[in-house]
Short mmCIF file of C-alpha atoms in Angstrom, two decimals:
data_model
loop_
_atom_site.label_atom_id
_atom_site.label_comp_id
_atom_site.label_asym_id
_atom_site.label_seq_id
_atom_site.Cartn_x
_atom_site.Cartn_y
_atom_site.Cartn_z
CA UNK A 1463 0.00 0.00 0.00
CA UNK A 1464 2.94 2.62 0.78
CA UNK A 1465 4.05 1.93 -2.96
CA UNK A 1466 0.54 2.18 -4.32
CA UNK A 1467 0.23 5.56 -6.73
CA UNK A 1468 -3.10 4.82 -8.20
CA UNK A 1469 -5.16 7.41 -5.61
CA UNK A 1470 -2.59 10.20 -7.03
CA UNK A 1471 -3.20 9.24 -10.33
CA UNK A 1472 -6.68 9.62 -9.84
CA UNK A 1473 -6.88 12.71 -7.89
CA UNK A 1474 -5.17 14.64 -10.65
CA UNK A 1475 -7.60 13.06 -12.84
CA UNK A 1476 -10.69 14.12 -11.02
CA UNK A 1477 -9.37 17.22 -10.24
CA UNK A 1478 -8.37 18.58 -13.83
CA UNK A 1479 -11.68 17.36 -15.13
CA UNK A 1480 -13.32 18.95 -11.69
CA UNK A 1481 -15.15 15.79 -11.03
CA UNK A 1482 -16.15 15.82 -7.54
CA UNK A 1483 -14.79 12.33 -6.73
CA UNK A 1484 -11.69 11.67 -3.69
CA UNK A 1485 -9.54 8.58 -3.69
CA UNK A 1486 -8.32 7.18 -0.39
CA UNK A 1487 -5.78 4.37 -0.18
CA UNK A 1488 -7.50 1.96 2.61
CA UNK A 1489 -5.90 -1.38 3.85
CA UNK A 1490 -7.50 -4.65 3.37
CA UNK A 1491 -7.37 -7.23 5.48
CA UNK A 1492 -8.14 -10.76 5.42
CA UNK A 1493 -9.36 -12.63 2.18
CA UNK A 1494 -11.56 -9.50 1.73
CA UNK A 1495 -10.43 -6.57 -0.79
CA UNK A 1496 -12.94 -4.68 0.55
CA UNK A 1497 -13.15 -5.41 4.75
CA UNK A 1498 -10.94 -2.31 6.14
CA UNK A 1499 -12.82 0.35 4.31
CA UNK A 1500 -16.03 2.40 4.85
CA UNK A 1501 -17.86 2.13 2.12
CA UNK A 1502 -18.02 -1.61 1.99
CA UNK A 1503 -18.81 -5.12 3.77
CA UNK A 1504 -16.39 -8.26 3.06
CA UNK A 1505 -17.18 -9.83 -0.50
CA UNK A 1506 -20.37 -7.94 -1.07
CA UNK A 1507 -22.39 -9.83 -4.05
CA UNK A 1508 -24.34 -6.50 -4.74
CA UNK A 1509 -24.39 -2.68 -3.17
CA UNK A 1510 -25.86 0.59 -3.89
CA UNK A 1511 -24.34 3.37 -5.76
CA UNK A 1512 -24.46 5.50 -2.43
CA UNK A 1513 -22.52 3.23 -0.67
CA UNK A 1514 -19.95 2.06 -3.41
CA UNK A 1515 -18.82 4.62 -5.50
CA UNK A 1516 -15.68 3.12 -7.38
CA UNK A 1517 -11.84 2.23 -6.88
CA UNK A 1518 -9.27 0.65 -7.35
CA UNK A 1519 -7.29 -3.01 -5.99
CA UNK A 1520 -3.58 -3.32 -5.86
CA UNK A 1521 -1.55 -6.68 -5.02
CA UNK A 1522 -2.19 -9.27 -3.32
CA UNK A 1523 -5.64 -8.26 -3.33
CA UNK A 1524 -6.79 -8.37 -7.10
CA UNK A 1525 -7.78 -12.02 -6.67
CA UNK A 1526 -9.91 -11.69 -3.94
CA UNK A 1527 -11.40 -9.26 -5.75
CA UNK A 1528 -12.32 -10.88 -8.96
CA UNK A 1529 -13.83 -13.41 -7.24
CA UNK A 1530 -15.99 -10.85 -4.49
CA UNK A 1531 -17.59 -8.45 -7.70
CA UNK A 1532 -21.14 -9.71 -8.82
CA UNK A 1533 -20.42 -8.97 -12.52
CA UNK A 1534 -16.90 -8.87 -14.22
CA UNK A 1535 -15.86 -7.47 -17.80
CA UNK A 1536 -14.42 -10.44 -20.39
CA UNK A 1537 -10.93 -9.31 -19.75
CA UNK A 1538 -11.28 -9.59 -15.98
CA UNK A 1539 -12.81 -12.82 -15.75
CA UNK A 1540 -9.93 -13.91 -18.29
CA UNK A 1541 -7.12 -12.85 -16.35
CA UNK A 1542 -8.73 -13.90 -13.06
CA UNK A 1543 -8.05 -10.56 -11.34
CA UNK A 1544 -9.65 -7.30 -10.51
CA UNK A 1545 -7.74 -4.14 -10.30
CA UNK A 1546 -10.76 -1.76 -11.20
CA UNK A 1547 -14.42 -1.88 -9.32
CA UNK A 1548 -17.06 0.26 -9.89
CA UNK A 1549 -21.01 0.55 -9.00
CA UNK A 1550 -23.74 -0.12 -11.52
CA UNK A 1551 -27.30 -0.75 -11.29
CA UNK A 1552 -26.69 -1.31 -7.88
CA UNK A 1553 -23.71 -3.77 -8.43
CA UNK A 1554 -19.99 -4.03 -7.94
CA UNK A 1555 -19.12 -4.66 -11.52
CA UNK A 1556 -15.02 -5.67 -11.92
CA UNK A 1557 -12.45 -5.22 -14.90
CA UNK A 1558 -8.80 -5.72 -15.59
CA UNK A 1559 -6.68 -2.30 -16.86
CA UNK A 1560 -3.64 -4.14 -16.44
CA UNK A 1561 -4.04 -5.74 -20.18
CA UNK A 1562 -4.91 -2.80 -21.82
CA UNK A 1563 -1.83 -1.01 -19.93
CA UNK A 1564 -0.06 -3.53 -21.58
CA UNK A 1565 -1.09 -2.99 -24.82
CA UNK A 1566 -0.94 -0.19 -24.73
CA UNK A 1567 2.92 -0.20 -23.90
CA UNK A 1568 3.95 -2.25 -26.74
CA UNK A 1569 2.09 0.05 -29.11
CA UNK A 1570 4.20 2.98 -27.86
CA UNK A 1571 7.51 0.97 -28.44
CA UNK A 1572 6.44 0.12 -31.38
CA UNK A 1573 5.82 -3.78 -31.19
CA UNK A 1574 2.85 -4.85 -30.78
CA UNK A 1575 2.67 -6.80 -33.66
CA UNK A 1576 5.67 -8.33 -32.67
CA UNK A 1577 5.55 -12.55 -32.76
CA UNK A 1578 8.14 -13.79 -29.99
CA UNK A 1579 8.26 -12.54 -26.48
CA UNK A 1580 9.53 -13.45 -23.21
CA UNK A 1581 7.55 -13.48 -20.09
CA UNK A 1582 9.11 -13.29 -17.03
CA UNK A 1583 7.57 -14.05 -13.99
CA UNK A 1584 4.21 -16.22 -13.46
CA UNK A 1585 2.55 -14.01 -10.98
CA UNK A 1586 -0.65 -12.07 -11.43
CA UNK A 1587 0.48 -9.20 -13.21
CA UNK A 1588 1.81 -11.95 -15.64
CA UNK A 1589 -1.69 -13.39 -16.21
CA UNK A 1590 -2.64 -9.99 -17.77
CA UNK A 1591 0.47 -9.92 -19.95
CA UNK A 1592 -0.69 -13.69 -21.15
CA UNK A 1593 -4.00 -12.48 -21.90
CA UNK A 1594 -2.39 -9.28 -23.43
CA UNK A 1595 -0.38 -11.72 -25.83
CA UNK A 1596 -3.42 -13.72 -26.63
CA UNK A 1597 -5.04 -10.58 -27.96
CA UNK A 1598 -1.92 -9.79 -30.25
CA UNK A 1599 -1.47 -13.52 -31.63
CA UNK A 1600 1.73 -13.27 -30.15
CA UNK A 1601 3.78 -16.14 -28.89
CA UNK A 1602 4.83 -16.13 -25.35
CA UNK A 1603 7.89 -18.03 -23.70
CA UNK A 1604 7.23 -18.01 -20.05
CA UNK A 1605 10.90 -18.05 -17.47
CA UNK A 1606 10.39 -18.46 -13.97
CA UNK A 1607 12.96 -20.35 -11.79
CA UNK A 1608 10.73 -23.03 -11.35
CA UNK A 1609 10.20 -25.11 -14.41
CA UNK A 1610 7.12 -26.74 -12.69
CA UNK A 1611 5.29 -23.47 -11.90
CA UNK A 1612 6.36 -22.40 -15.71
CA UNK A 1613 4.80 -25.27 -17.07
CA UNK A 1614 1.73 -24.60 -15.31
CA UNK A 1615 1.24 -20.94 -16.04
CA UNK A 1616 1.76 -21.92 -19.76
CA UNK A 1617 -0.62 -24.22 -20.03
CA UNK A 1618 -3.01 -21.68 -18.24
CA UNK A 1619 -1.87 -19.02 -20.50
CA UNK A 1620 -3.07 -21.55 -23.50
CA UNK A 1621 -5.96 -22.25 -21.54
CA UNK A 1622 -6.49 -18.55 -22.58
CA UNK A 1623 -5.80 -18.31 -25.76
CA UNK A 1624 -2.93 -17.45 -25.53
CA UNK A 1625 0.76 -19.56 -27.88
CA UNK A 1626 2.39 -20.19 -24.94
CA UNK A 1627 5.50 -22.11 -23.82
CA UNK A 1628 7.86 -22.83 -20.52
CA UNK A 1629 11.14 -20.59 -21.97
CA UNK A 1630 13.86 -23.39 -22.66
CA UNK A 1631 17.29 -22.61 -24.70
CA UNK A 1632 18.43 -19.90 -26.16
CA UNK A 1633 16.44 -16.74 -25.20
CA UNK A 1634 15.85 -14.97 -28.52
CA UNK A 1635 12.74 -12.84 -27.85
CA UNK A 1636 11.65 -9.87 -30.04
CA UNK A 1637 9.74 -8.37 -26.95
CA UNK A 1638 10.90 -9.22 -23.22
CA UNK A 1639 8.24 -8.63 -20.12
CA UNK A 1640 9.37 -8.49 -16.39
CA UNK A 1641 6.36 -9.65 -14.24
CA UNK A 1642 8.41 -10.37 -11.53
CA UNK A 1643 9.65 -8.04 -8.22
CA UNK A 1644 13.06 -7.90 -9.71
CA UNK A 1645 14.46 -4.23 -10.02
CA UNK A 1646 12.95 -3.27 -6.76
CA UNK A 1647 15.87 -2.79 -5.48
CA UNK A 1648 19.25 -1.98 -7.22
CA UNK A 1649 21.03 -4.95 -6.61
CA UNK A 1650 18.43 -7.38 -7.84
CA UNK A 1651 19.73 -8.96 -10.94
CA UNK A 1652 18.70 -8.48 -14.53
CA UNK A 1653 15.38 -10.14 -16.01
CA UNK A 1654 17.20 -10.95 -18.99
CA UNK A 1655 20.76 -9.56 -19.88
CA UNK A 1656 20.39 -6.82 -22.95
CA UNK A 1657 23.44 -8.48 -24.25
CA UNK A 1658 22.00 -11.81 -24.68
CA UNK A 1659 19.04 -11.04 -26.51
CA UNK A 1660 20.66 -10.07 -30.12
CA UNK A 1661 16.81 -9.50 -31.63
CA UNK A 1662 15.42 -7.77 -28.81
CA UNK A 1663 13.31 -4.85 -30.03
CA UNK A 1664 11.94 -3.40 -26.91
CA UNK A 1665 11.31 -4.07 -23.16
CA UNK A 1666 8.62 -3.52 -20.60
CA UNK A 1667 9.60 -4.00 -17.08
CA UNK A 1668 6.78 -3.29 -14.97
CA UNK A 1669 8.19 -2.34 -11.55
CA UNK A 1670 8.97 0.99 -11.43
CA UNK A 1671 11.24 3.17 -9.26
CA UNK A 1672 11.92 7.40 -9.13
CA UNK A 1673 15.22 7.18 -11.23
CA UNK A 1674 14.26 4.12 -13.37
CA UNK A 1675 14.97 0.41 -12.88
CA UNK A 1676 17.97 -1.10 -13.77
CA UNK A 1677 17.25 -3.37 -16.05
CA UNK A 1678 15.38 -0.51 -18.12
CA UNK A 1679 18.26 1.80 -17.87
CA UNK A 1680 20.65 -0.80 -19.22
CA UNK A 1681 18.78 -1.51 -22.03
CA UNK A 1682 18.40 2.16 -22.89
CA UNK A 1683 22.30 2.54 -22.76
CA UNK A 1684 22.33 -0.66 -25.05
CA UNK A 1685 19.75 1.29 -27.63
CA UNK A 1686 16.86 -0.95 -26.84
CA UNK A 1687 13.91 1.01 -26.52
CA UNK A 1688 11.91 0.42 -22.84
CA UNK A 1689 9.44 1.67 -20.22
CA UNK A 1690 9.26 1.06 -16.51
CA UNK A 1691 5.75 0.31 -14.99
CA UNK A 1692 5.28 3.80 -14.26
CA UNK A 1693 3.73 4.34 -18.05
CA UNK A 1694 2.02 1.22 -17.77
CA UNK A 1695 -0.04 2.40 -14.49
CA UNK A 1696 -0.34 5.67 -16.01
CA UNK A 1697 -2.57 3.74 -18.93
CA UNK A 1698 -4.19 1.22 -16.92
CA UNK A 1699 -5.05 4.44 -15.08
CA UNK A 1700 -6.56 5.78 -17.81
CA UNK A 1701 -8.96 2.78 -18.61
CA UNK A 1702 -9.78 2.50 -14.89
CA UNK A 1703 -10.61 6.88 -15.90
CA UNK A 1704 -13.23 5.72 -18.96
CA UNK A 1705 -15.25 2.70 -16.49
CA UNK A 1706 -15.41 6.07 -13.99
CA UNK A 1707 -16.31 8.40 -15.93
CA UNK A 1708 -17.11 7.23 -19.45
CA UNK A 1709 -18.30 11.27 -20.88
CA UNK A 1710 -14.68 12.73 -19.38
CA UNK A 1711 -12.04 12.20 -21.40
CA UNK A 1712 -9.01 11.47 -19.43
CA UNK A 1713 -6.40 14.02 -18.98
CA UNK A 1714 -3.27 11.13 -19.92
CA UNK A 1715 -0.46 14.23 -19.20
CA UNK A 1716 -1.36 15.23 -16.12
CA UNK A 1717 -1.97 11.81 -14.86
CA UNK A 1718 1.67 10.83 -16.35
CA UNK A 1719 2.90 14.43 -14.21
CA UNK A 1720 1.00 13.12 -10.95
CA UNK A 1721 2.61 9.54 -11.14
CA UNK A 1722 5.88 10.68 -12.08
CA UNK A 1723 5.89 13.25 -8.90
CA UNK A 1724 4.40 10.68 -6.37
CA UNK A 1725 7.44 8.46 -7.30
CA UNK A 1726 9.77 11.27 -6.36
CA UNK A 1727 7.81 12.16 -3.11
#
C-alpha cells in the first residue's frame, strides 16, 4: 500500500476534469479486498451506488477481488483478477486495466505486432500480460525459476488463448516482459541480460522506481527502446478513468505528471 500511486493518479484526474470524486488508499485485510474500508462489507455480491462509488485493488488483493464483484468485464474474468471496481445498477461490476496497460505499452515501443516474447515471472500481473499476448497472436515463452510453476502458467496461459510455452534454450525474444519483483531494489539482478538477446526490439519492465529500474536503464544505454511500470499504471489508469467516468475524457499528461511526482515524493 505505501508503494501504491493509483489514488494520485486519480486525484489529478478528477481534479483537472473537476469531477467531484476523492480517492483514499485503505488497507484490506483478510481474504476481503474490501473489509478495512467504509464504504463496503467483506465480498459484497451487490451494493448501492451510495454506498460504493468506485476504486481501485492493488496486489495481493486483485484475486480476492475478482472473485468478491457480482459482474466482471471479459478481460477480468480472463485474467482472473480485478484491479478496477465500480457501482452499476446497484452492483460491484469488476475489470482488468492491467491488459490494456499492456497494450498499450507495446504500441508505444512500437511492437505490438511483434511474434516472440519473453515473459518473465508467473505471478498475477503476468496473467494480464498472457491475456495481453493472446489478444496480439503473439507467442509467449514463459521463465520463472521453477520449471514446474512455468509449465503450469503456460498451459493456463493456452488455456487462454494465448501460444504459450515454458522458456527453454536460447532466449531470442523480439519483446521481453518483467512480471516479476526484480528491479525493486538496485542490486536485484537483470530479467534478462540486454546483451543476450541479439533480436530484442523493446522491453517492458513493470516495476517501477523514481530514477528508473535497472534493467530498463541498461537496455536504454544498449539502444533498446523500454518503459518502466510507471507508463504502464499511467494507462491502466486511464482505462480505470473511462469505467469512472465514461463522458470525461481522461487528462493522460497530467496523470503521467501526478505519477511521475508521487514516485519522487
Amino acid at each position: 500500500m505505501r508503494r501504491a500511486r493509483s489514488p494520485a493518479r486519480h486525484r489529478s484526474g478528477a481534479d483537472r476534469e473537476r469531477v467531484r470524486e476523492r480517492w483514499k488508499p485503505a488497507l484490506a485485510h483478510g481474504c476481503s479486498p474490501y473489509s478495512a474500508t467504509r464504504s463496503f462489507t467483506p465480498c459484497p455480491p451487490s451494493c448501492t451506488t451510495r454506498r460504493c462509488g468506485a476504486g481501485n485493488v492493488t496486489v495481493p488483493h486483485k484475486e480476492a477481488a475478482e472473485r468478491c464483484v457480482a459482474r466482471k468485464t471479459d478481460l477480468c474474468a480472463r485474467v482472473g483478477a480485478c484491479n478496477t471496481f465500480w457501482a452499476e445498477h446497484g452492483e460491484l461490476v469488476g475489470d482488468n486495466t492491467d491488459v490494456v496497460g499492456v497494450l498499450t505499452c507495446l504500441k508505444q515501443l512500437g511492437v505490438d505486432g511483434a511474434s516472440r516474447w519473453l515473459l518473465v515471472g508467473t505471478g498475477g500481473t503476468a496473467r494480464a500480460v498472457a491475456v495481453a499476448a493472446a489478444e496480439l497472436r503473439a507467442e509467449v515463452h514463459v521463465l520463472s525459476r521453477d520449471a514446474a510453476r512455468a509449465q503450469r502458467f503456460a498451459d493456463w496461459a493456452r488455456a487462454q488463448g494465448a501460444r504459450a510455452h515454458p522458456a527453454r534454450g536460447a532466449l531470442e525474444p523480439e519483446v521481453a516482459i518483467n512480471a516479476t519483483p526484480l528491479g525493486l531494489k538496485e542490486s536485484d539482478p537483470l530479467p534478462l541480460d540486454p546483451a543476450r538477446a541479439q533480436r530484442l526490439a523493446a522491453a517492458l519492465d513493470l516495476v517501477y522506481s523514481p530514477r528508473g529500474t535497472r534493467w530498463v536503464r541498461a537496455l536504454r544505454a544498449a539502444g533498446i527502446p523500454a518503459h518502466d511500470g510507471r507508463e504502464m499504471l499511467v494507462h491502466q489508469g486511464v482505462a480505470a478513468f473511462a469505467r469512472f467516468f465514461p463522458d470525461q475524457p481522461a487528462p493522460v499528461e497530467v496523470m503521467r505528471a501526478a505519477v511521475n511526482h508521487a514516485l519522487r515524493a
